[in-house]
């Protein structure tokens, strides 16, 4: 992605998260919407849960990012099975991490419901974890796992 497009891309992600949460609020009966906290991540209740949740978000986001980068971007490992592999990885992440952190994987996914419900308790976890996981995945690809075109060392 061109550096000049990063800002508009991030803004679009956040706006999309808010619009999606807004549509969900409109389509869902009020009692059911508020019973589910408007899909805001309210699993984290205590400080003791934070290390596990941060690690879980980092690990799960790193995994999904690695799969996307390796099966859809990396020329040596690109495959037509990419959508299936990415979908399976999302399913595994949701099943493994649902009880740990809610499996956010994307700060914009947490931002929209937080805006709609004004629920910000431990919201920062859903920024730190996924951003950290993406940085680890990008570093692994650029330093070790990427093809010669993507790697910055070991060419």
PDB file of C-alpha atoms in Angstrom:
ATOM      1  CA  UNK A   1       0.000   0.000   0.000  1.00  0.00           C
ATOM      2  CA  UNK A   2       1.235   3.445  -0.848  1.00  0.00           C
ATOM      3  CA  UNK A   3       2.111   5.483   2.244  1.00  0.00           C
ATOM      4  CA  UNK A   4      -0.228   8.287   1.162  1.00  0.00           C
ATOM      5  CA  UNK A   5      -3.174   5.821   1.278  1.00  0.00           C
ATOM      6  CA  UNK A   6      -2.600   4.649   4.867  1.00  0.00           C
ATOM      7  CA  UNK A   7      -4.534   7.544   6.473  1.00  0.00           C
ATOM      8  CA  UNK A   8      -7.622   7.224   4.249  1.00  0.00           C
ATOM      9  CA  UNK A   9      -7.512   3.444   4.652  1.00  0.00           C
ATOM     10  CA  UNK A  10      -7.477   3.663   8.455  1.00  0.00           C
ATOM     11  CA  UNK A  11     -10.245   6.277   8.446  1.00  0.00           C
ATOM     12  CA  UNK A  12     -12.324   4.066   6.140  1.00  0.00           C
ATOM     13  CA  UNK A  13     -11.858   1.098   8.467  1.00  0.00           C
ATOM     14  CA  UNK A  14     -13.060   3.082  11.485  1.00  0.00           C
ATOM     15  CA  UNK A  15     -15.995   4.620   9.615  1.00  0.00           C
ATOM     16  CA  UNK A  16     -16.951   1.162   8.348  1.00  0.00           C
ATOM     17  CA  UNK A  17     -16.855  -0.195  11.891  1.00  0.00           C
ATOM     18  CA  UNK A  18     -19.163   2.555  13.110  1.00  0.00           C
ATOM     19  CA  UNK A  19     -21.531   2.153  10.142  1.00  0.00           C
ATOM     20  CA  UNK A  20     -21.674  -1.616  10.637  1.00  0.00           C
ATOM     21  CA  UNK A  21     -22.418  -1.236  14.332  1.00  0.00           C
ATOM     22  CA  UNK A  22     -25.018   1.415  13.522  1.00  0.00           C
ATOM     23  CA  UNK A  23     -26.768  -0.855  11.030  1.00  0.00           C
ATOM     24  CA  UNK A  24     -26.702  -3.638  13.606  1.00  0.00           C
ATOM     25  CA  UNK A  25     -28.309  -1.317  16.138  1.00  0.00           C
ATOM     26  CA  UNK A  26     -31.049  -0.346  13.660  1.00  0.00           C
ATOM     27  CA  UNK A  27     -31.795  -3.957  12.627  1.00  0.00           C
ATOM     28  CA  UNK A  28     -31.791  -5.497  16.107  1.00  0.00           C
ATOM     29  CA  UNK A  29     -34.648  -5.101  18.600  1.00  0.00           C
ATOM     30  CA  UNK A  30     -33.540  -2.738  21.368  1.00  0.00           C
ATOM     31  CA  UNK A  31     -33.824  -5.263  24.215  1.00  0.00           C
ATOM     32  CA  UNK A  32     -31.700  -7.841  22.375  1.00  0.00           C
ATOM     33  CA  UNK A  33     -29.182  -5.230  21.256  1.00  0.00           C
ATOM     34  CA  UNK A  34     -28.536  -3.934  24.764  1.00  0.00           C
ATOM     35  CA  UNK A  35     -28.585  -7.484  26.186  1.00  0.00           C
ATOM     36  CA  UNK A  36     -25.607  -8.216  23.898  1.00  0.00           C
ATOM     37  CA  UNK A  37     -23.952  -4.880  24.806  1.00  0.00           C
ATOM     38  CA  UNK A  38     -24.355  -3.935  21.148  1.00  0.00           C
ATOM     39  CA  UNK A  39     -21.582  -6.402  20.250  1.00  0.00           C
ATOM     40  CA  UNK A  40     -19.077  -4.340  22.235  1.00  0.00           C
ATOM     41  CA  UNK A  41     -16.414  -6.472  23.817  1.00  0.00           C
ATOM     42  CA  UNK A  42     -17.463  -6.779  27.446  1.00  0.00           C
ATOM     43  CA  UNK A  43     -15.744 -10.092  28.232  1.00  0.00           C
ATOM     44  CA  UNK A  44     -12.897  -8.406  30.095  1.00  0.00           C
ATOM     45  CA  UNK A  45     -14.024  -7.673  33.638  1.00  0.00           C
ATOM     46  CA  UNK A  46     -10.823  -7.649  35.729  1.00  0.00           C
ATOM     47  CA  UNK A  47      -7.186  -6.601  35.481  1.00  0.00           C
ATOM     48  CA  UNK A  48      -6.138 -10.256  35.834  1.00  0.00           C
ATOM     49  CA  UNK A  49      -7.652 -11.065  32.448  1.00  0.00           C
ATOM     50  CA  UNK A  50      -5.640  -8.422  30.598  1.00  0.00           C
ATOM     51  CA  UNK A  51      -2.336 -10.273  29.989  1.00  0.00           C
ATOM     52  CA  UNK A  52      -4.137 -13.303  28.553  1.00  0.00           C
ATOM     53  CA  UNK A  53      -6.421 -11.138  26.450  1.00  0.00           C
ATOM     54  CA  UNK A  54      -3.567  -9.039  25.065  1.00  0.00           C
ATOM     55  CA  UNK A  55      -1.505 -12.126  24.276  1.00  0.00           C
ATOM     56  CA  UNK A  56      -4.536 -13.856  22.762  1.00  0.00           C
ATOM     57  CA  UNK A  57      -5.379 -10.898  20.541  1.00  0.00           C
ATOM     58  CA  UNK A  58      -1.732 -10.590  19.466  1.00  0.00           C
ATOM     59  CA  UNK A  59      -1.377 -14.305  18.718  1.00  0.00           C
ATOM     60  CA  UNK A  60      -4.690 -14.630  16.887  1.00  0.00           C
ATOM     61  CA  UNK A  61      -4.149 -11.481  14.832  1.00  0.00           C
ATOM     62  CA  UNK A  62      -0.600 -12.566  14.034  1.00  0.00           C
ATOM     63  CA  UNK A  63      -1.928 -15.936  12.858  1.00  0.00           C
ATOM     64  CA  UNK A  64      -4.621 -14.524  10.578  1.00  0.00           C
ATOM     65  CA  UNK A  65      -2.250 -11.872   9.222  1.00  0.00           C
ATOM     66  CA  UNK A  66       0.431 -14.493   8.528  1.00  0.00           C
ATOM     67  CA  UNK A  67      -2.067 -16.664   6.678  1.00  0.00           C
ATOM     68  CA  UNK A  68      -3.240 -13.726   4.539  1.00  0.00           C
ATOM     69  CA  UNK A  69       0.319 -12.606   3.798  1.00  0.00           C
ATOM     70  CA  UNK A  70       1.563 -16.098   2.982  1.00  0.00           C
ATOM     71  CA  UNK A  71      -1.349 -17.378   0.884  1.00  0.00           C
ATOM     72  CA  UNK A  72      -2.446 -14.169  -0.836  1.00  0.00           C
ATOM     73  CA  UNK A  73       0.623 -11.874  -1.001  1.00  0.00           C
ATOM     74  CA  UNK A  74       3.822 -13.937  -0.932  1.00  0.00           C
ATOM     75  CA  UNK A  75       4.500 -15.024  -4.533  1.00  0.00           C
ATOM     76  CA  UNK A  76       6.101 -18.366  -3.623  1.00  0.00           C
ATOM     77  CA  UNK A  77       3.268 -19.530  -1.388  1.00  0.00           C
ATOM     78  CA  UNK A  78       0.272 -17.845  -3.072  1.00  0.00           C
ATOM     79  CA  UNK A  79      -2.585 -20.278  -3.642  1.00  0.00           C
ATOM     80  CA  UNK A  80      -6.112 -20.280  -5.060  1.00  0.00           C
ATOM     81  CA  UNK A  81      -7.185 -21.816  -1.745  1.00  0.00           C
ATOM     82  CA  UNK A  82      -6.468 -18.497   0.008  1.00  0.00           C
ATOM     83  CA  UNK A  83     -10.124 -17.645   0.789  1.00  0.00           C
ATOM     84  CA  UNK A  84     -10.716 -21.098   2.262  1.00  0.00           C
ATOM     85  CA  UNK A  85      -7.532 -20.985   4.333  1.00  0.00           C
ATOM     86  CA  UNK A  86      -8.262 -17.481   5.629  1.00  0.00           C
ATOM     87  CA  UNK A  87     -11.837 -18.485   6.501  1.00  0.00           C
ATOM     88  CA  UNK A  88     -10.653 -21.588   8.359  1.00  0.00           C
ATOM     89  CA  UNK A  89      -8.145 -19.482  10.277  1.00  0.00           C
ATOM     90  CA  UNK A  90     -10.865 -17.031  11.318  1.00  0.00           C
ATOM     91  CA  UNK A  91     -13.049 -19.921  12.500  1.00  0.00           C
ATOM     92  CA  UNK A  92     -10.186 -21.407  14.511  1.00  0.00           C
ATOM     93  CA  UNK A  93      -9.421 -18.008  16.047  1.00  0.00           C
ATOM     94  CA  UNK A  94     -13.052 -17.410  17.020  1.00  0.00           C
ATOM     95  CA  UNK A  95     -13.396 -20.854  18.572  1.00  0.00           C
ATOM     96  CA  UNK A  96     -10.079 -20.626  20.412  1.00  0.00           C
ATOM     97  CA  UNK A  97     -10.242 -17.025  21.557  1.00  0.00           C
ATOM     98  CA  UNK A  98     -13.905 -16.269  22.037  1.00  0.00           C
ATOM     99  CA  UNK A  99     -13.820 -16.882  25.783  1.00  0.00           C
ATOM    100  CA  UNK A 100     -10.401 -15.274  26.246  1.00  0.00           C
ATOM    101  CA  UNK A 101     -10.947 -11.854  24.695  1.00  0.00           C
ATOM    102  CA  UNK A 102     -13.911 -12.062  22.336  1.00  0.00           C
ATOM    103  CA  UNK A 103     -11.635 -12.463  19.289  1.00  0.00           C
ATOM    104  CA  UNK A 104     -11.642  -8.930  17.937  1.00  0.00           C
ATOM    105  CA  UNK A 105      -8.712  -9.188  15.465  1.00  0.00           C
ATOM    106  CA  UNK A 106      -9.357  -5.679  14.135  1.00  0.00           C
ATOM    107  CA  UNK A 107      -9.496  -2.415  16.102  1.00  0.00           C
ATOM    108  CA  UNK A 108     -12.203  -1.061  13.793  1.00  0.00           C
ATOM    109  CA  UNK A 109     -14.366  -4.059  14.715  1.00  0.00           C
ATOM    110  CA  UNK A 110     -14.127  -3.025  18.371  1.00  0.00           C
ATOM    111  CA  UNK A 111     -14.386   0.708  17.721  1.00  0.00           C
ATOM    112  CA  UNK A 112     -17.807   0.710  16.030  1.00  0.00           C
ATOM    113  CA  UNK A 113     -19.714  -1.109  18.792  1.00  0.00           C
ATOM    114  CA  UNK A 114     -17.850   0.903  21.457  1.00  0.00           C
ATOM    115  CA  UNK A 115     -19.033   4.137  19.823  1.00  0.00           C
ATOM    116  CA  UNK A 116     -22.623   2.893  19.474  1.00  0.00           C
ATOM    117  CA  UNK A 117     -22.865   1.696  23.073  1.00  0.00           C
ATOM    118  CA  UNK A 118     -20.403   4.111  24.717  1.00  0.00           C
ATOM    119  CA  UNK A 119     -18.684   1.085  26.284  1.00  0.00           C
ATOM    120  CA  UNK A 120     -14.943   1.787  26.612  1.00  0.00           C
ATOM    121  CA  UNK A 121     -13.873  -0.496  29.471  1.00  0.00           C
ATOM    122  CA  UNK A 122     -10.525  -2.084  28.491  1.00  0.00           C
ATOM    123  CA  UNK A 123     -11.134  -0.982  24.915  1.00  0.00           C
ATOM    124  CA  UNK A 124      -7.403  -0.275  24.475  1.00  0.00           C
ATOM    125  CA  UNK A 125      -6.741  -4.042  24.571  1.00  0.00           C
ATOM    126  CA  UNK A 126      -8.448  -4.342  21.190  1.00  0.00           C
ATOM    127  CA  UNK A 127      -6.002  -1.837  19.721  1.00  0.00           C
ATOM    128  CA  UNK A 128      -2.770  -2.976  21.379  1.00  0.00           C
ATOM    129  CA  UNK A 129      -3.286  -6.697  20.733  1.00  0.00           C
ATOM    130  CA  UNK A 130      -4.194  -6.630  17.024  1.00  0.00           C
ATOM    131  CA  UNK A 131      -1.683  -3.907  16.126  1.00  0.00           C
ATOM    132  CA  UNK A 132       1.055  -5.800  17.966  1.00  0.00           C
ATOM    133  CA  UNK A 133       0.078  -9.041  16.233  1.00  0.00           C
ATOM    134  CA  UNK A 134       0.168  -7.413  12.800  1.00  0.00           C
ATOM    135  CA  UNK A 135       3.586  -5.924  13.498  1.00  0.00           C
ATOM    136  CA  UNK A 136       4.938  -9.337  14.522  1.00  0.00           C
ATOM    137  CA  UNK A 137       3.483 -10.947  11.390  1.00  0.00           C
ATOM    138  CA  UNK A 138       4.900  -8.238   9.128  1.00  0.00           C
ATOM    139  CA  UNK A 139       8.311  -8.553  10.781  1.00  0.00           C
ATOM    140  CA  UNK A 140       8.303 -12.328  10.326  1.00  0.00           C
ATOM    141  CA  UNK A 141       7.408 -11.970   6.664  1.00  0.00           C
ATOM    142  CA  UNK A 142       9.931  -9.204   5.967  1.00  0.00           C
ATOM    143  CA  UNK A 143      12.766 -10.855   7.887  1.00  0.00           C
ATOM    144  CA  UNK A 144      12.328 -14.622   7.575  1.00  0.00           C
ATOM    145  CA  UNK A 145       9.300 -16.064   5.782  1.00  0.00           C
ATOM    146  CA  UNK A 146       8.784 -13.824   2.756  1.00  0.00           C
ATOM    147  CA  UNK A 147      10.064 -14.523  -0.710  1.00  0.00           C
ATOM    148  CA  UNK A 148      13.142 -12.722  -2.062  1.00  0.00           C
ATOM    149  CA  UNK A 149      11.019  -9.795  -3.216  1.00  0.00           C
ATOM    150  CA  UNK A 150       9.461  -9.172   0.222  1.00  0.00           C
ATOM    151  CA  UNK A 151      12.367  -9.939   2.542  1.00  0.00           C
ATOM    152  CA  UNK A 152      14.719  -7.159   3.583  1.00  0.00           C
ATOM    153  CA  UNK A 153      17.380  -9.609   4.820  1.00  0.00           C
ATOM    154  CA  UNK A 154      18.446 -13.110   3.802  1.00  0.00           C
ATOM    155  CA  UNK A 155      17.807 -12.342   0.125  1.00  0.00           C
TER     156      UNK A 155
END
